């Protein structure tokens, strides 16, 4: 049942109407009923996930006829905008036609509206989140056709699931959507992906060892896995590369993001990988350059944080945690320097706890 519709009884009534039309063999009426439901229910529900599943169980010939009817309406929408469909403007109607037509025909006619589908996915790739008309269903149709969309499209859906975490259809599509371990677009992530491609599987696994979203410190199990990855990739090589990546954090993005909260300097999907990299450095022997790199990461991620969209304060907190775990005089001095100038109250509390543990 859709989580976007307050009254589930609406979907049940729509389902009864669809079944009655199908039993009478009235495909023209069924085509209209589905699109009227899409107009009524809102763009994040459309006909509803149960409706789409039911439509895909119809005989192949009926599915193709419905899909081709909707494709014709997509080409010439004005003539069909009567009744409930007229509640929405043309762009809304065409967006729903694209999603629903390609959704039920995806394993029968992969080229139906394929150009239009790819154009919409290309537009989605530049969005902070996909908040239009269930664009992940368009991606699913392309994947089923053997044309997996590019990593910037995947990146948009990864960001979307962070906001729409209760959308099971989106999570399901992501299980079939291969792509890089980081979202491209952040300068540091682009470099990390390039370096990992040269380094091989060990480096891919290291980048995939993300920090759990809800964890404030690395668990014993997380640390054990991290140490194994450091041993395999080479601890000193990891240190050099990670400090290089930290130097690129906050640089201009190669893939600008538009949408919610204004422009974005950080990809929220990558933030938990940055946190993990800070924690990984805390598993290595203490060194001056490591402590300096972690302190600089705090400064970088807090600089102008209010203008960065989704606030990357958790990266700064992870860097402070790493300094506290490293310990020693160098780490203590870096923390004291941060304490004198940092104003974010959450990070300050973490610094104070770290300094207390290190003897002030």
Coordinates of C-alpha atoms in Angstrom, one line a residue:
X1 CA 0.0 0.0 0.0
X2 CA 1.3 3.5 -0.8
X3 CA 2.7 5.4 2.1
X4 CA 2.0 8.7 0.3
X5 CA -1.8 8.5 0.4
X6 CA -3.5 9.2 3.6
X7 CA -6.7 7.2 2.8
X8 CA -5.9 3.6 1.7
X9 CA -9.6 3.1 1.0
X10 CA -9.1 5.3 -2.1
X11 CA -6.7 2.7 -3.6
X12 CA -9.1 -0.2 -2.7
X13 CA -12.0 1.5 -4.5
X14 CA -9.8 2.2 -7.5
X15 CA -8.7 -1.5 -7.5
X16 CA -12.3 -2.7 -7.6
X17 CA -13.0 -0.4 -10.6
X18 CA -10.0 -1.7 -12.5
X19 CA -11.0 -5.4 -11.9
X20 CA -14.5 -4.8 -13.1
X21 CA -13.3 -3.1 -16.3
X22 CA -10.8 -5.9 -16.9
X23 CA -13.5 -8.6 -16.4
X24 CA -15.6 -6.9 -19.0
X25 CA -12.7 -6.7 -21.4
X26 CA -13.0 -2.9 -21.5
X27 CA -9.3 -2.0 -22.0
X28 CA -10.2 1.6 -23.2
X29 CA -12.0 2.1 -19.9
X30 CA -9.2 0.5 -17.9
X31 CA -6.7 2.8 -19.6
X32 CA -8.6 5.8 -18.5
X33 CA -9.3 4.5 -15.0
X34 CA -5.6 4.0 -14.3
X35 CA -4.7 7.5 -15.5
X36 CA -7.6 9.0 -13.5
X37 CA -6.2 7.3 -10.4
X38 CA -2.8 8.6 -11.2
X39 CA -4.2 12.2 -11.5
X40 CA -6.1 11.8 -8.2
X41 CA -3.5 10.2 -6.1
X42 CA -0.5 12.4 -6.5
X43 CA 2.8 12.0 -8.3
X44 CA 4.6 10.0 -5.6
X45 CA 1.7 7.4 -5.6
X46 CA 0.4 7.4 -9.1
X47 CA -1.9 4.4 -9.7
X48 CA -0.2 2.8 -6.7
X49 CA 2.3 0.0 -6.3
X50 CA -0.4 -2.6 -6.0
X51 CA -2.0 -1.3 -9.2
X52 CA 1.3 -1.6 -11.1
X53 CA 1.8 -5.1 -9.8
X54 CA -1.7 -6.1 -10.9
X55 CA -1.3 -4.5 -14.3
X56 CA 1.9 -6.5 -14.9
X57 CA -0.1 -9.7 -14.3
X58 CA -2.5 -9.0 -17.1
X59 CA -2.1 -11.1 -20.3
X60 CA 0.8 -9.9 -22.5
X61 CA -1.5 -8.7 -25.3
X62 CA -3.6 -6.6 -22.9
X63 CA -0.5 -5.1 -21.4
X64 CA 0.9 -4.1 -24.8
X65 CA -2.4 -2.6 -25.9
X66 CA -2.7 -0.5 -22.7
X67 CA 1.0 0.6 -22.9
X68 CA 0.6 1.6 -26.6
X69 CA -2.6 3.5 -25.8
X70 CA -0.8 5.5 -23.1
X71 CA 2.1 6.1 -25.5
X72 CA -0.3 7.5 -28.0
X73 CA -1.8 9.7 -25.3
X74 CA 1.7 10.8 -24.4
X75 CA 2.2 12.0 -28.0
X76 CA -1.2 13.8 -28.1
X77 CA -2.3 14.4 -24.5
X78 CA -4.8 17.2 -24.8
X79 CA -7.6 15.1 -26.3
X80 CA -7.7 12.9 -23.3
X81 CA -7.6 15.5 -20.6
X82 CA -11.2 15.2 -19.4
X83 CA -12.8 14.1 -16.1
X84 CA -10.3 13.5 -13.3
X85 CA -7.4 13.7 -15.7
X86 CA -8.2 17.4 -16.2
X87 CA -7.4 18.0 -12.5
X88 CA -3.7 18.0 -13.6
X89 CA -1.8 20.0 -16.2
X90 CA -0.3 18.5 -19.3
X91 CA 3.2 18.0 -18.0
X92 CA 1.9 16.1 -15.0
X93 CA -0.3 13.9 -17.2
X94 CA 2.6 13.2 -19.7
X95 CA 4.9 12.3 -16.8
X96 CA 2.5 9.8 -15.4
X97 CA 1.9 8.3 -18.9
X98 CA 5.6 7.8 -19.3
X99 CA 6.1 6.0 -16.0
X100 CA 3.0 3.8 -16.2
X101 CA 3.3 2.9 -19.9
X102 CA 7.0 1.9 -19.7
X103 CA 6.4 0.2 -16.3
X104 CA 3.9 -2.4 -17.6
X105 CA 5.6 -2.9 -21.0
X106 CA 9.2 -3.1 -19.7
X107 CA 9.7 -6.8 -20.5
X108 CA 7.5 -6.8 -23.7
X109 CA 8.5 -3.7 -25.6
X110 CA 11.7 -2.2 -24.2
X111 CA 11.8 0.5 -26.9
X112 CA 8.4 2.0 -26.1
X113 CA 9.0 5.6 -25.2
X114 CA 12.6 4.8 -24.6
X115 CA 14.0 8.1 -25.9
X116 CA 11.6 10.0 -23.6
X117 CA 12.5 7.7 -20.7
X118 CA 16.2 8.3 -21.1
X119 CA 15.7 12.1 -21.5
X120 CA 13.8 12.1 -18.1
X121 CA 16.5 10.1 -16.4
X122 CA 19.2 12.4 -17.8
X123 CA 17.3 15.3 -16.2
X124 CA 17.0 13.4 -12.9
X125 CA 20.7 12.8 -12.7
X126 CA 21.3 16.5 -11.9
X127 CA 18.7 16.7 -9.1
X128 CA 19.5 16.5 -5.5
X129 CA 16.7 14.0 -5.1
X130 CA 14.2 12.5 -7.6
X131 CA 11.0 14.1 -6.4
X132 CA 8.9 14.1 -9.6
X133 CA 7.0 11.1 -10.7
X134 CA 8.7 7.9 -9.4
X135 CA 11.6 8.2 -11.8
X136 CA 13.1 5.0 -10.4
X137 CA 10.5 3.0 -12.3
X138 CA 12.0 4.5 -15.5
X139 CA 15.4 3.3 -14.4
X140 CA 14.0 -0.1 -13.7
X141 CA 12.6 -0.3 -17.2
X142 CA 16.0 0.6 -18.6
X143 CA 17.7 -2.0 -16.5
X144 CA 15.2 -4.7 -17.6
X145 CA 16.0 -3.7 -21.2
X146 CA 19.8 -4.2 -20.6
X147 CA 20.5 -0.5 -20.7
X148 CA 21.6 0.3 -17.1
X149 CA 21.6 4.1 -16.6
X150 CA 24.8 5.9 -15.7
X151 CA 26.2 6.4 -12.2
X152 CA 24.9 10.0 -11.9
X153 CA 21.4 8.6 -12.2
X154 CA 22.1 6.0 -9.5
X155 CA 23.6 8.8 -7.4
X156 CA 20.3 10.7 -7.5
X157 CA 18.3 7.6 -6.4
X158 CA 20.8 6.9 -3.6
X159 CA 20.3 10.4 -2.3
X160 CA 16.6 10.0 -2.7
X161 CA 16.4 6.9 -0.5
X162 CA 18.0 8.9 2.3
X163 CA 15.0 11.2 2.2
X164 CA 12.3 8.7 1.2
X165 CA 13.6 5.9 3.3
X166 CA 10.1 4.3 3.6
X167 CA 9.7 3.9 -0.2
X168 CA 10.1 0.1 -0.7
X169 CA 9.9 0.3 -4.5
X170 CA 12.9 2.6 -4.7
X171 CA 14.9 0.4 -2.4
X172 CA 14.0 -2.6 -4.5
X173 CA 15.2 -0.9 -7.7
X174 CA 18.5 -0.1 -6.0
X175 CA 19.2 -3.8 -5.4
X176 CA 19.2 -4.3 -9.2
X177 CA 21.2 -1.1 -10.1
X178 CA 25.0 -1.7 -10.3
X179 CA 27.3 1.2 -10.0
X180 CA 30.4 2.7 -8.2
X181 CA 30.9 2.4 -4.5
X182 CA 30.8 6.2 -4.1
X183 CA 28.5 8.8 -5.9
X184 CA 30.6 10.7 -8.5
X185 CA 30.5 14.5 -8.4
X186 CA 32.3 15.3 -5.1
X187 CA 35.9 16.2 -6.1
X188 CA 37.3 13.9 -3.4
X189 CA 35.0 11.1 -4.4
X190 CA 36.0 11.4 -8.1
X191 CA 39.7 11.1 -7.1
X192 CA 39.0 8.2 -4.7
X193 CA 37.1 6.3 -7.4
X194 CA 39.9 6.8 -9.8
X195 CA 42.5 5.7 -7.3
X196 CA 40.5 2.6 -6.3
X197 CA 40.0 1.6 -9.9
X198 CA 43.8 1.4 -10.2
X199 CA 44.2 -0.2 -6.8
X200 CA 41.9 -3.1 -7.4
X201 CA 39.3 -5.0 -5.3
X202 CA 41.0 -4.3 -1.9
X203 CA 40.5 -0.6 -2.4
X204 CA 36.9 -1.0 -3.6
X205 CA 36.2 -2.9 -0.4
X206 CA 37.9 -0.3 1.6
X207 CA 35.7 2.5 0.1
X208 CA 32.7 0.3 0.7
X209 CA 33.4 0.0 4.4
X210 CA 31.0 2.9 5.2
X211 CA 30.3 4.2 8.7
X212 CA 26.8 3.2 9.9
X213 CA 24.4 6.1 9.7
X214 CA 23.4 5.9 13.3
X215 CA 26.8 5.2 14.9
X216 CA 28.8 8.0 16.6
X217 CA 31.9 5.9 17.1
X218 CA 33.3 2.8 15.3
X219 CA 32.3 -0.5 16.9
X220 CA 34.7 -3.3 17.7
X221 CA 33.4 -5.3 14.8
X222 CA 33.7 -2.3 12.4
X223 CA 37.3 -1.8 13.6
X224 CA 38.2 -5.5 13.0
X225 CA 37.0 -5.3 9.5
X226 CA 38.8 -2.0 8.9
X227 CA 42.1 -3.4 10.1
X228 CA 41.8 -6.3 7.7
X229 CA 41.1 -4.0 4.9
X230 CA 44.1 -1.7 5.8
X231 CA 46.4 -4.8 5.9
X232 CA 45.2 -5.9 2.5
X233 CA 45.4 -2.5 0.8
X234 CA 48.6 -1.4 2.6
X235 CA 48.3 0.9 5.6
X236 CA 50.8 3.5 4.5
X237 CA 49.4 3.7 1.0
X238 CA 45.9 4.2 2.5
X239 CA 47.2 7.0 4.7
X240 CA 48.7 8.8 1.8
X241 CA 45.7 8.5 -0.4
X242 CA 43.1 9.3 2.2
X243 CA 44.9 12.5 3.3
X244 CA 45.1 13.5 -0.4
X245 CA 41.3 12.9 -0.7
X246 CA 40.7 15.0 2.5
X247 CA 42.5 17.9 0.8
X248 CA 39.9 17.8 -2.0
X249 CA 36.9 17.9 0.3
X250 CA 34.7 21.0 -0.3
X251 CA 36.1 21.7 -3.7
X252 CA 33.8 22.6 -6.6
X253 CA 31.7 19.7 -7.6
X254 CA 32.1 18.1 -11.1
X255 CA 28.4 17.3 -11.1
X256 CA 26.4 20.3 -9.8
X257 CA 23.3 19.4 -7.8
X258 CA 20.1 21.4 -8.0
X259 CA 16.9 21.1 -6.0
X260 CA 16.1 20.9 -2.3
X261 CA 17.8 23.4 0.0
X262 CA 19.5 25.2 -2.8
X263 CA 22.9 24.4 -4.2
X264 CA 24.8 21.5 -2.6
X265 CA 28.5 21.2 -2.0
X266 CA 28.4 17.7 -0.5
X267 CA 26.7 14.6 -1.6
X268 CA 25.0 13.1 1.5
X269 CA 25.5 9.6 0.3
X270 CA 29.2 10.1 0.4
X271 CA 29.3 11.7 3.8
X272 CA 29.2 8.3 5.5
X273 CA 32.2 7.1 3.5
X274 CA 34.1 10.2 4.5
X275 CA 33.3 9.5 8.2
X276 CA 34.5 6.0 7.7
X277 CA 37.8 7.1 6.2
X278 CA 38.4 9.4 9.2
X279 CA 37.8 6.4 11.5
X280 CA 40.1 4.2 9.4
X281 CA 43.0 6.7 10.0
X282 CA 42.5 6.3 13.7
X283 CA 43.4 2.6 13.3
X284 CA 46.9 3.5 12.1
X285 CA 49.9 4.5 14.2
X286 CA 49.8 8.2 15.2
X287 CA 51.6 10.6 12.9
X288 CA 51.7 14.4 12.6
X289 CA 50.4 14.5 9.1
X290 CA 47.4 12.3 10.0
X291 CA 46.4 14.5 12.9
X292 CA 46.8 17.6 10.8
X293 CA 44.7 16.1 8.0
X294 CA 41.9 15.2 10.4
X295 CA 42.0 18.7 11.9
X296 CA 41.8 20.3 8.5
X297 CA 38.9 18.0 7.7
X298 CA 37.0 19.5 10.7
X299 CA 37.8 23.1 9.5
X300 CA 36.8 22.3 5.9
X301 CA 33.5 20.7 6.6
X302 CA 32.4 23.4 9.1
X303 CA 33.5 26.3 6.9
X304 CA 30.3 27.9 5.5
X305 CA 28.3 24.9 6.6
X306 CA 25.0 26.8 6.7
X307 CA 25.3 27.3 2.9
X308 CA 26.2 23.8 2.0
X309 CA 22.7 22.3 1.9
X310 CA 22.7 19.1 4.0
X311 CA 25.1 20.0 6.8
X312 CA 28.2 17.8 6.9
X313 CA 28.8 18.3 10.6
X314 CA 28.9 14.5 11.1
X315 CA 32.1 14.4 9.1
X316 CA 33.6 16.9 11.5
X317 CA 32.4 14.8 14.4
X318 CA 34.0 11.7 12.9
X319 CA 37.3 13.5 12.5
X320 CA 37.2 14.6 16.1
X321 CA 36.4 11.1 17.2
X322 CA 39.4 9.9 15.1
X323 CA 41.7 12.4 16.8
X324 CA 40.5 11.3 20.2
X325 CA 41.1 7.6 19.3
X326 CA 44.6 8.4 18.0
X327 CA 45.5 10.2 21.3
X328 CA 48.9 11.5 22.1
X329 CA 50.3 15.0 22.3
X330 CA 49.9 15.9 18.7
X331 CA 46.2 14.9 18.6
X332 CA 45.6 16.8 21.9
X333 CA 47.2 20.0 20.5
X334 CA 45.1 19.8 17.3
X335 CA 42.0 19.4 19.5
X336 CA 42.9 22.3 21.6
X337 CA 43.4 24.4 18.5
X338 CA 40.0 23.4 17.2
X339 CA 38.4 24.2 20.6
X340 CA 39.5 27.8 20.5
X341 CA 37.8 28.6 17.2
X342 CA 35.0 26.1 16.5
X343 CA 31.5 27.4 17.2
X344 CA 29.3 24.4 16.3
X345 CA 27.9 23.3 19.6
X346 CA 27.7 19.6 18.6
X347 CA 31.3 19.4 17.5
X348 CA 32.4 21.5 20.6
X349 CA 30.8 18.9 22.9
X350 CA 32.7 16.1 21.2
X351 CA 36.0 18.1 21.4
X352 CA 35.4 18.7 25.1
X353 CA 34.8 15.0 25.8
X354 CA 37.9 14.1 23.7
X355 CA 40.1 16.6 25.6
X356 CA 38.8 15.4 28.9
X357 CA 39.7 11.8 28.0
X358 CA 43.2 12.9 26.9
X359 CA 43.8 14.9 30.1
X360 CA 42.8 18.4 28.9

